[in-house]
XYZ file of C-alpha atoms in Angstrom:
604
model
C 189.000 125.686 40.083
C 191.004 126.783 37.060
C 194.418 128.362 36.396
C 194.629 131.600 34.430
C 193.913 130.549 30.865
C 192.149 131.685 27.716
C 191.053 128.070 27.146
C 189.724 126.251 30.204
C 187.485 123.365 29.258
C 184.881 121.045 30.706
C 184.020 117.783 28.954
C 180.631 116.145 29.474
C 180.579 112.453 28.535
C 177.025 111.124 28.098
C 178.321 107.516 27.811
C 178.120 104.939 25.073
C 175.199 102.654 24.158
C 173.024 105.545 23.046
C 173.150 109.164 24.225
C 172.199 112.762 23.393
C 173.576 116.208 24.245
C 172.499 119.765 23.496
C 174.409 122.907 24.444
C 172.223 125.943 25.272
C 174.766 128.798 25.336
C 172.174 131.508 25.999
C 171.256 129.669 29.242
C 174.805 128.552 30.164
C 173.449 124.998 30.096
C 174.028 121.532 28.712
C 171.145 119.079 28.626
C 171.160 115.475 27.478
C 170.353 111.910 28.265
C 172.046 108.542 28.418
C 170.487 105.147 27.787
C 173.556 103.324 29.169
C 172.367 100.494 31.437
C 173.167 96.965 32.501
C 169.653 95.566 32.127
C 166.458 95.572 34.147
C 164.953 98.477 32.188
C 162.280 98.827 29.469
C 163.095 99.862 25.888
C 162.313 103.562 26.479
C 164.682 103.976 29.450
C 166.550 107.283 29.549
C 168.416 109.105 32.289
C 167.940 112.805 31.469
C 170.348 115.396 32.845
C 170.704 119.162 33.037
C 173.942 120.999 33.926
C 173.829 124.731 34.590
C 177.035 126.789 34.814
C 177.516 130.213 36.429
C 179.831 131.470 33.657
C 179.130 132.110 29.941
C 180.769 129.785 27.406
C 183.484 131.138 25.104
C 183.869 127.793 23.347
C 181.425 125.053 22.412
C 181.717 121.754 20.593
C 179.981 118.416 20.549
C 181.175 114.857 20.047
C 179.548 111.952 18.204
C 181.241 108.561 18.305
C 184.710 110.035 18.673
C 184.331 112.893 16.120
C 184.499 116.424 17.575
C 182.498 119.169 15.779
C 183.194 122.743 16.874
C 180.189 125.078 17.212
C 177.780 122.182 16.666
C 175.518 122.312 19.731
C 173.461 119.120 19.365
C 174.329 115.447 18.907
C 172.459 112.178 19.124
C 174.753 109.177 18.702
C 175.936 105.857 20.018
C 178.364 107.840 22.190
C 177.642 111.574 22.472
C 179.400 114.265 24.455
C 179.922 118.002 24.767
C 182.881 120.324 25.336
C 182.535 123.872 26.618
C 185.237 126.407 27.422
C 185.836 129.659 29.308
C 188.468 132.322 29.693
C 189.472 132.071 33.382
C 191.481 134.032 35.906
C 193.978 132.254 38.185
C 192.115 130.368 40.905
C 188.693 131.156 39.443
C 185.936 128.786 40.577
C 183.243 127.799 38.110
C 180.150 126.118 39.541
C 178.152 123.423 37.760
C 174.716 122.642 39.194
C 173.556 119.206 38.119
C 170.239 117.375 38.251
C 168.883 114.282 36.569
C 165.535 112.573 36.002
C 164.219 109.293 34.655
C 161.065 111.122 33.496
C 162.184 113.940 31.185
C 163.996 117.258 30.764
C 161.190 119.257 32.355
C 161.340 117.033 35.417
C 165.139 117.276 35.557
C 164.717 121.053 35.583
C 162.217 120.735 38.422
C 164.667 118.527 40.326
C 167.383 121.162 39.848
C 165.227 123.615 41.818
C 165.796 121.442 44.933
C 169.217 123.104 45.160
C 167.620 126.541 45.596
C 170.238 129.294 45.688
C 172.550 127.408 48.034
C 176.259 127.456 47.300
C 178.472 124.366 47.438
C 179.534 124.872 51.055
C 175.909 125.290 52.191
C 174.865 122.127 50.353
C 177.758 120.181 51.884
C 176.660 121.342 55.332
C 173.022 120.480 54.633
C 174.080 117.005 53.516
C 176.133 116.539 56.665
C 173.271 117.777 58.851
C 170.831 115.410 57.114
C 173.106 112.397 57.678
C 173.752 113.382 61.283
C 170.021 113.605 61.872
C 169.450 110.167 60.364
C 172.434 108.526 62.083
C 171.637 110.384 65.309
C 168.516 108.260 65.808
C 170.867 105.969 67.737
C 173.423 107.257 70.243
C 176.034 104.797 71.531
C 178.381 105.480 74.451
C 180.937 103.580 76.481
C 182.819 101.886 73.658
C 186.160 102.350 71.927
C 186.743 104.778 69.072
C 187.041 101.853 66.660
C 183.748 100.414 67.911
C 182.044 103.768 67.274
C 183.554 103.901 63.796
C 182.404 100.367 63.049
C 178.918 100.914 64.461
C 178.178 104.147 62.611
C 179.762 102.873 59.374
C 177.417 99.882 59.584
C 174.448 102.126 60.400
C 175.344 104.331 57.409
C 175.556 101.346 55.064
C 172.262 99.978 56.380
C 170.555 103.147 55.125
C 171.979 103.362 51.592
C 169.478 100.884 50.115
C 166.880 100.589 48.738
C 167.198 103.801 46.726
C 164.402 106.243 45.985
C 163.391 105.969 42.328
C 160.517 108.451 42.543
C 160.502 112.194 41.805
C 158.179 115.038 42.864
C 155.831 116.687 40.389
C 154.934 120.380 40.292
C 152.466 119.962 43.154
C 155.024 118.075 45.252
C 153.383 114.664 44.758
C 155.475 111.524 44.134
C 155.616 110.236 40.552
C 157.920 107.680 38.973
C 159.143 106.260 35.715
C 158.260 102.595 36.006
C 161.239 100.307 35.416
C 158.616 97.592 34.893
C 156.458 98.982 32.062
C 158.150 102.206 30.956
C 155.240 104.507 31.886
C 155.297 107.600 34.098
C 152.881 106.909 36.940
C 151.824 108.450 40.257
C 153.165 107.171 43.571
C 156.367 105.946 45.200
C 158.982 103.625 43.745
C 162.173 102.300 45.356
C 164.748 99.969 43.845
C 168.225 98.441 44.201
C 167.681 95.822 46.869
C 167.646 92.039 47.007
C 165.126 90.561 49.429
C 167.001 87.252 49.750
C 169.523 89.217 51.799
C 167.533 92.053 53.298
C 164.371 90.343 54.588
C 166.467 88.926 57.417
C 167.084 92.090 59.422
C 167.528 95.171 57.210
C 163.800 95.640 56.623
C 162.902 94.863 60.258
C 165.449 97.541 61.184
C 163.670 100.076 58.962
C 160.327 99.112 60.554
C 161.773 99.792 63.992
C 163.810 102.952 63.420
C 162.592 104.527 60.144
C 158.975 103.385 59.632
C 157.892 106.479 57.697
C 160.476 105.779 54.985
C 159.607 102.095 54.938
C 155.950 102.953 54.452
C 156.934 104.706 51.203
C 158.982 101.651 50.223
C 155.997 99.377 50.913
C 153.717 101.578 48.785
C 156.334 101.287 46.055
C 156.202 97.484 46.318
C 152.441 97.542 45.803
C 153.034 99.769 42.746
C 155.538 97.213 41.427
C 152.887 94.490 41.646
C 150.321 96.702 39.899
C 152.793 97.527 37.108
C 154.289 94.083 36.522
C 152.053 91.444 38.106
C 154.768 90.495 40.612
C 156.405 91.808 43.744
C 160.139 92.191 43.222
C 162.600 89.743 44.741
C 165.653 91.494 43.329
C 165.055 94.956 41.854
C 167.816 96.738 39.909
C 165.942 98.770 38.800
C 163.361 96.328 37.383
C 163.041 92.557 38.015
C 166.427 90.836 37.840
C 167.349 87.162 37.741
C 169.267 86.868 40.980
C 169.020 84.616 44.067
C 166.027 82.565 45.215
C 162.956 82.654 47.443
C 159.710 84.559 47.624
C 160.893 86.786 50.454
C 158.824 89.775 49.385
C 156.203 87.961 51.509
C 158.406 88.473 54.568
C 159.182 92.129 53.787
C 155.504 92.986 53.208
C 154.059 90.982 56.102
C 156.603 92.148 58.678
C 155.932 95.799 57.853
C 152.151 95.474 57.865
C 152.030 93.448 61.089
C 154.268 96.027 62.799
C 151.909 98.854 61.877
C 153.728 100.106 58.769
C 150.598 99.784 56.670
C 149.967 100.444 52.989
C 146.650 101.938 51.917
C 145.660 99.169 49.509
C 146.081 96.040 51.621
C 143.697 94.058 49.414
C 146.046 94.437 46.448
C 148.997 93.619 48.695
C 147.348 90.371 49.780
C 146.273 89.519 46.246
C 149.906 89.887 45.173
C 151.106 87.621 47.984
C 148.736 84.843 46.896
C 149.547 85.322 43.212
C 153.266 84.924 43.927
C 152.733 81.440 45.418
C 151.412 79.990 42.159
C 153.333 81.748 39.405
C 156.821 82.556 38.200
C 157.825 85.552 36.078
C 157.946 84.499 32.402
C 161.338 86.156 31.830
C 162.899 86.338 35.306
C 162.844 82.973 37.072
C 163.890 84.394 40.437
C 160.661 86.454 40.639
C 157.595 84.601 41.894
C 158.308 80.974 42.821
C 160.359 78.776 40.540
C 159.200 75.184 41.086
C 155.878 76.185 42.640
C 154.076 73.358 40.805
C 156.202 70.729 42.583
C 156.206 72.599 45.879
C 152.410 73.034 45.980
C 151.842 69.375 45.066
C 154.646 67.489 46.857
C 155.455 69.936 49.672
C 159.027 70.429 48.425
C 160.997 71.290 45.301
C 162.663 68.039 44.176
C 166.405 67.684 43.732
C 166.185 65.766 40.439
C 163.928 67.996 38.281
C 166.646 70.388 37.076
C 165.674 73.232 39.423
C 168.874 74.277 41.132
C 169.177 75.125 44.840
C 165.930 73.240 45.428
C 166.198 72.533 49.157
C 167.002 76.163 49.885
C 163.897 77.128 47.886
C 161.754 74.686 49.866
C 162.939 76.107 53.192
C 162.372 79.705 52.148
C 158.970 79.008 50.558
C 157.838 77.344 53.800
C 158.822 80.396 55.828
C 157.246 82.677 53.195
C 154.022 80.631 53.478
C 154.054 81.183 57.233
C 154.316 84.958 56.566
C 151.281 84.723 54.269
C 149.452 82.706 56.949
C 150.106 85.540 59.411
C 148.695 88.060 56.947
C 145.671 85.828 56.232
C 144.997 85.661 59.959
C 145.428 89.417 60.390
C 143.030 90.129 57.524
C 140.474 87.574 58.717
C 140.649 85.567 55.533
C 138.576 82.350 55.286
C 139.700 79.590 57.679
C 140.359 77.235 54.756
C 142.833 79.732 53.287
C 144.571 80.213 56.625
C 144.810 76.439 57.057
C 146.417 75.960 53.622
C 149.301 78.304 54.396
C 149.640 77.075 57.979
C 150.090 73.541 56.617
C 152.549 74.634 53.947
C 154.568 76.470 56.601
C 155.519 73.011 57.903
C 156.975 71.898 54.559
C 160.491 72.388 55.932
C 160.033 68.953 57.530
C 159.913 67.351 54.080
C 163.602 68.012 53.424
C 164.917 67.075 56.886
C 167.122 63.988 56.918
C 166.954 62.176 60.272
C 170.160 60.267 59.560
C 172.392 63.356 59.341
C 170.043 65.621 61.351
C 170.433 68.131 58.527
C 168.460 69.414 55.553
C 169.094 67.441 52.378
C 168.003 67.351 48.745
C 165.057 65.039 48.074
C 164.148 63.404 44.776
C 160.728 63.414 43.168
C 160.125 59.800 44.263
C 160.625 60.753 47.915
C 164.158 59.337 48.276
C 166.915 61.632 49.577
C 169.599 62.460 47.035
C 172.784 60.482 47.379
C 175.687 60.719 47.963
C 175.225 63.554 50.440
C 177.979 65.845 51.698
C 176.943 68.478 54.271
C 180.054 70.422 53.202
C 178.967 70.805 49.561
C 178.220 74.416 48.699
C 175.431 75.254 46.246
C 173.758 72.229 44.616
C 170.660 71.830 46.817
C 171.504 75.064 48.631
C 172.258 78.696 47.805
C 175.699 80.183 48.472
C 176.135 77.865 51.420
C 176.008 74.224 52.454
C 173.680 72.111 54.592
C 175.435 73.211 57.802
C 174.461 76.787 56.899
C 170.964 76.263 55.511
C 169.627 73.706 57.984
C 168.792 76.543 60.386
C 166.484 78.312 57.910
C 163.325 77.534 59.851
C 162.923 81.079 61.132
C 159.283 80.633 62.118
C 159.586 77.309 63.928
C 162.865 76.623 65.739
C 160.952 74.391 68.179
C 159.850 72.231 65.244
C 163.492 71.978 64.176
C 164.523 71.110 67.739
C 161.964 68.285 67.720
C 163.250 66.992 64.370
C 166.831 67.005 65.655
C 165.874 64.952 68.699
C 165.359 67.522 71.435
C 167.175 70.441 73.004
C 170.447 68.676 73.869
C 170.844 67.269 70.397
C 169.894 70.647 68.872
C 172.517 72.492 70.931
C 175.079 69.851 69.978
C 174.317 70.515 66.307
C 174.629 74.292 66.851
C 177.966 73.744 68.615
C 179.111 71.543 65.738
C 178.946 74.444 63.278
C 181.930 75.953 65.116
C 183.662 72.600 65.671
C 183.513 71.223 62.110
C 186.708 72.526 60.460
C 186.355 75.079 57.621
C 186.416 72.379 54.971
C 184.309 72.652 51.831
C 183.284 71.000 48.584
C 183.181 73.585 45.763
C 182.456 71.136 42.924
C 179.039 72.686 42.164
C 180.712 76.007 41.357
C 183.932 74.577 39.936
C 185.940 77.164 41.848
C 186.363 78.642 45.310
C 183.735 81.405 45.353
C 184.495 84.378 47.567
C 181.888 83.315 50.163
C 183.835 80.061 50.684
C 187.163 81.862 50.878
C 185.787 84.271 53.483
C 184.636 81.365 55.666
C 188.058 79.724 55.548
C 189.888 82.987 56.280
C 187.700 83.840 59.285
C 188.420 80.383 60.750
C 185.389 79.877 63.009
C 184.718 76.309 61.930
C 181.997 76.094 59.289
C 180.353 79.320 60.457
C 180.177 81.527 57.320
C 179.057 84.942 58.528
C 180.334 86.613 55.354
C 177.130 85.486 53.647
C 173.537 85.722 54.792
C 171.987 82.236 55.300
C 173.621 81.566 58.670
C 173.472 85.053 60.167
C 170.554 84.284 62.527
C 171.892 80.901 63.646
C 173.744 81.968 66.807
C 170.522 83.433 68.223
C 168.903 79.980 68.083
C 170.627 78.974 71.345
C 167.902 81.075 72.998
C 165.219 78.650 71.792
C 166.919 75.721 73.539
C 167.558 77.305 76.928
C 171.274 78.094 76.551
C 171.304 81.851 75.826
C 174.809 82.307 77.237
C 176.245 80.492 74.204
C 174.586 83.064 71.950
C 176.080 85.831 74.091
C 179.564 84.336 73.746
C 179.515 83.690 70.004
C 177.870 87.009 69.104
C 180.646 88.892 70.853
C 183.210 86.780 68.969
C 181.623 87.635 65.627
C 181.324 91.350 66.405
C 184.939 91.567 67.559
C 186.561 89.342 64.953
C 184.524 89.901 61.797
C 183.876 93.651 61.915
C 186.610 96.239 62.442
C 187.161 99.905 61.577
C 189.999 99.127 59.154
C 189.814 98.884 55.357
C 189.698 95.086 55.627
C 187.171 95.251 58.453
C 184.250 93.634 56.696
C 183.913 89.863 56.641
C 182.001 89.383 53.396
C 179.045 90.606 51.395
C 177.514 93.939 52.330
C 174.460 93.017 50.252
C 172.269 96.102 50.453
C 172.730 96.685 54.166
C 171.922 93.245 55.595
C 175.342 92.380 57.016
C 175.661 95.911 58.394
C 172.192 95.851 59.962
C 173.150 92.543 61.632
C 175.968 94.373 63.430
C 173.764 97.315 64.403
C 171.105 95.047 65.910
C 173.640 92.738 67.567
C 175.586 95.643 69.076
C 172.319 96.901 70.620
C 171.692 93.445 72.097
C 168.798 91.912 70.140
C 167.895 90.646 66.656
C 164.735 89.846 64.615
C 165.259 86.121 63.993
C 161.770 85.761 62.519
C 160.379 88.776 60.650
C 156.605 88.479 60.802
C 156.628 88.055 64.583
C 156.830 91.044 66.921
C 159.837 89.554 68.726
C 163.526 90.437 68.892
C 165.694 87.645 70.274
C 168.281 88.648 72.866
C 172.011 88.559 72.395
C 173.917 90.950 74.650
C 174.765 94.631 74.110
C 178.244 95.660 72.958
C 178.230 99.193 74.434
C 177.812 100.410 78.004
C 174.956 102.602 76.841
C 172.820 103.081 73.766
C 169.795 105.316 73.242
C 167.254 104.750 70.477
C 165.127 107.744 69.449
C 161.933 106.488 67.806
C 159.707 108.307 65.333
C 156.837 108.193 67.871
C 158.786 110.639 70.050
C 159.787 108.070 72.681
C 163.304 106.931 73.513
C 164.701 103.625 74.732
C 167.861 103.553 76.842
C 169.941 100.368 76.887
C 172.161 100.491 79.975
C 174.970 97.983 80.548
C 177.391 99.901 82.811
C 179.632 96.907 83.582
C 180.005 95.916 79.928
C 183.589 95.142 78.891
C 185.524 92.698 76.694
C 185.486 90.236 79.607
C 181.933 90.966 80.789
C 180.075 89.638 77.753
C 177.395 87.618 79.594
C 174.011 88.769 80.881
C 173.711 88.174 84.621
C 170.268 89.799 84.810
C 167.992 92.117 82.869
C 165.484 94.653 84.154
C 162.898 96.189 81.825
C 161.778 99.509 83.308
C 162.945 98.347 86.719
C 161.217 94.953 86.634
C 163.183 91.673 86.521
C 162.894 90.077 83.098
C 163.910 86.477 82.354
C 162.695 86.010 78.780
C 165.068 85.561 75.868
C 163.252 88.088 73.692
C 161.743 91.571 73.697
C 158.658 92.621 71.765
C 158.219 95.422 69.248
C 155.834 97.104 71.680
C 158.344 96.793 74.556
C 160.880 98.726 72.504
C 158.589 101.368 70.973
C 157.093 102.232 74.366
C 160.524 103.491 75.364
C 161.978 103.330 78.850
C 165.084 101.524 80.047
C 166.645 98.110 79.558
C 169.173 97.558 82.342
C 171.654 94.758 81.665
C 173.902 93.569 84.488
C 176.878 92.040 82.717
C 179.431 89.570 84.059
C 182.434 87.499 83.001
C 180.769 84.149 83.691
C 177.624 82.772 82.047
C 174.436 82.781 84.140
C 173.177 79.270 83.423
C 169.900 79.814 85.279
C 168.546 82.759 83.313
C 166.371 82.172 80.249
C 166.326 78.393 80.616
C 162.590 77.726 81.007
C 160.238 77.041 78.061
C 158.213 80.165 78.918
C 161.409 82.200 78.343
C 161.857 80.964 74.759
C 160.958 83.077 71.732
C 158.101 82.299 69.334
C 157.892 79.023 67.446
C 154.965 78.132 65.185
C 154.779 74.618 66.696
C 154.007 76.169 70.077
C 151.327 78.528 68.768
């Protein structure tokens, strides 16, 4: 919106590090591209743009590396830009319609047509309606205004990543510029997500509530393998060297086993196997760094100059269990199934009986020494042994056995909150923000601001003391998430920490992606309704819920008493009603029997 002026200008900056602009006065347009990026792209990467104005230009100039040239309509430079001008009346509104493409100018023009003839106000309304439709898949009632704000903010953030990187061709079919090989290819592509964070509950959340979108994402993952020889572990937009693990195995297996199936499952499985015996030649966090040691010794040694080795061992073991589940589902040879079933138990190789915690182990079989469970990094990733020792998602019963039985296991869980928020930051040489967040939140050594420990509270359910999970989950939801500007306890990380809140507020959580189980906590709201893509709805009723009434006295599933500490994917998708009777005192008789415990591989 301009004042009355003979010279009202708009400047288009196409960025530094290589750019191009062209003014097309007869079309009231500026087109151009930028090659500005922070890595993860091939040599021919360009982001093409088209800007169309609804008013003729009375002035035009272009800029190359700081030099302005009037009436010159085209520039290619290290830093290009354009300036256009109009004669305007007071309060006159000039509209710029903008579209971009990673494929080319023609495609950017095609993308511009998505706007149709809608004006700004109509587009704003359409955007609002689209978000309301997406966020409206879950209705919560019977909470405070701040709880609603927190819940829907977390739901919103859960759905921002990964981002669509595909475009639609003339026939409406998906095509994409590959950030892996620089070609334009058919099919879906998504990017900007790190599986080390999001395998835990963000992707299970998409499988439950938005499976049609996640099916596109899964097809995009298969395309990534076809185009680069690897599934991504951290895509931004191509393979990036960030974090650890081979958790694409979890993301792919969980989706497929929950019915979110790609067309080419043979290629999917081939990629899973390939990732267990290779590492990307340029990006060491893609594939499995240290796979040679892991496949031979059953762990990644502490003393072979591979950092965060014990964390890698724990995640590879869980990833192997995911591959075992896929091998079983696809009826692969028994020998193949057995290999991955055996490797799934490799977590035992880094368990130290003396401390009852996970610990770095040298190539000769000796545990590294000296050992401080409070040391962040080193053998672990953005956490210490108190945080990472629980990373046996697929076999909590096996971990219980290693720790000496249920009582000892519960004592160790309790200790996480009892050990003061002390730390050893010598590996990093400074207090990283994840450490600072743990100390500020002051819940012992529980570090919810980062991902490794986020499932830990739910493990009380595997040892027959679910009321402790109910208590601590409510503490975390109330103390570590608020509606204020400082209301977030740590890393968002592509929706994972937000999805944790969404699941936990509903009353259950996918501790082990790759199973069909959601482990119970306790709902935060008096009522929640989930509207599934299959047309069915699930109502979660907890009419007596309150700040004091945080414990489950009893649970009825569709009117039938239910004592188990988990619900299944099928239970939820079939719809119906979960009726929670909540009270102010723990019910120490519910969920205490072994048949009530969630899945553990040792009990299979």
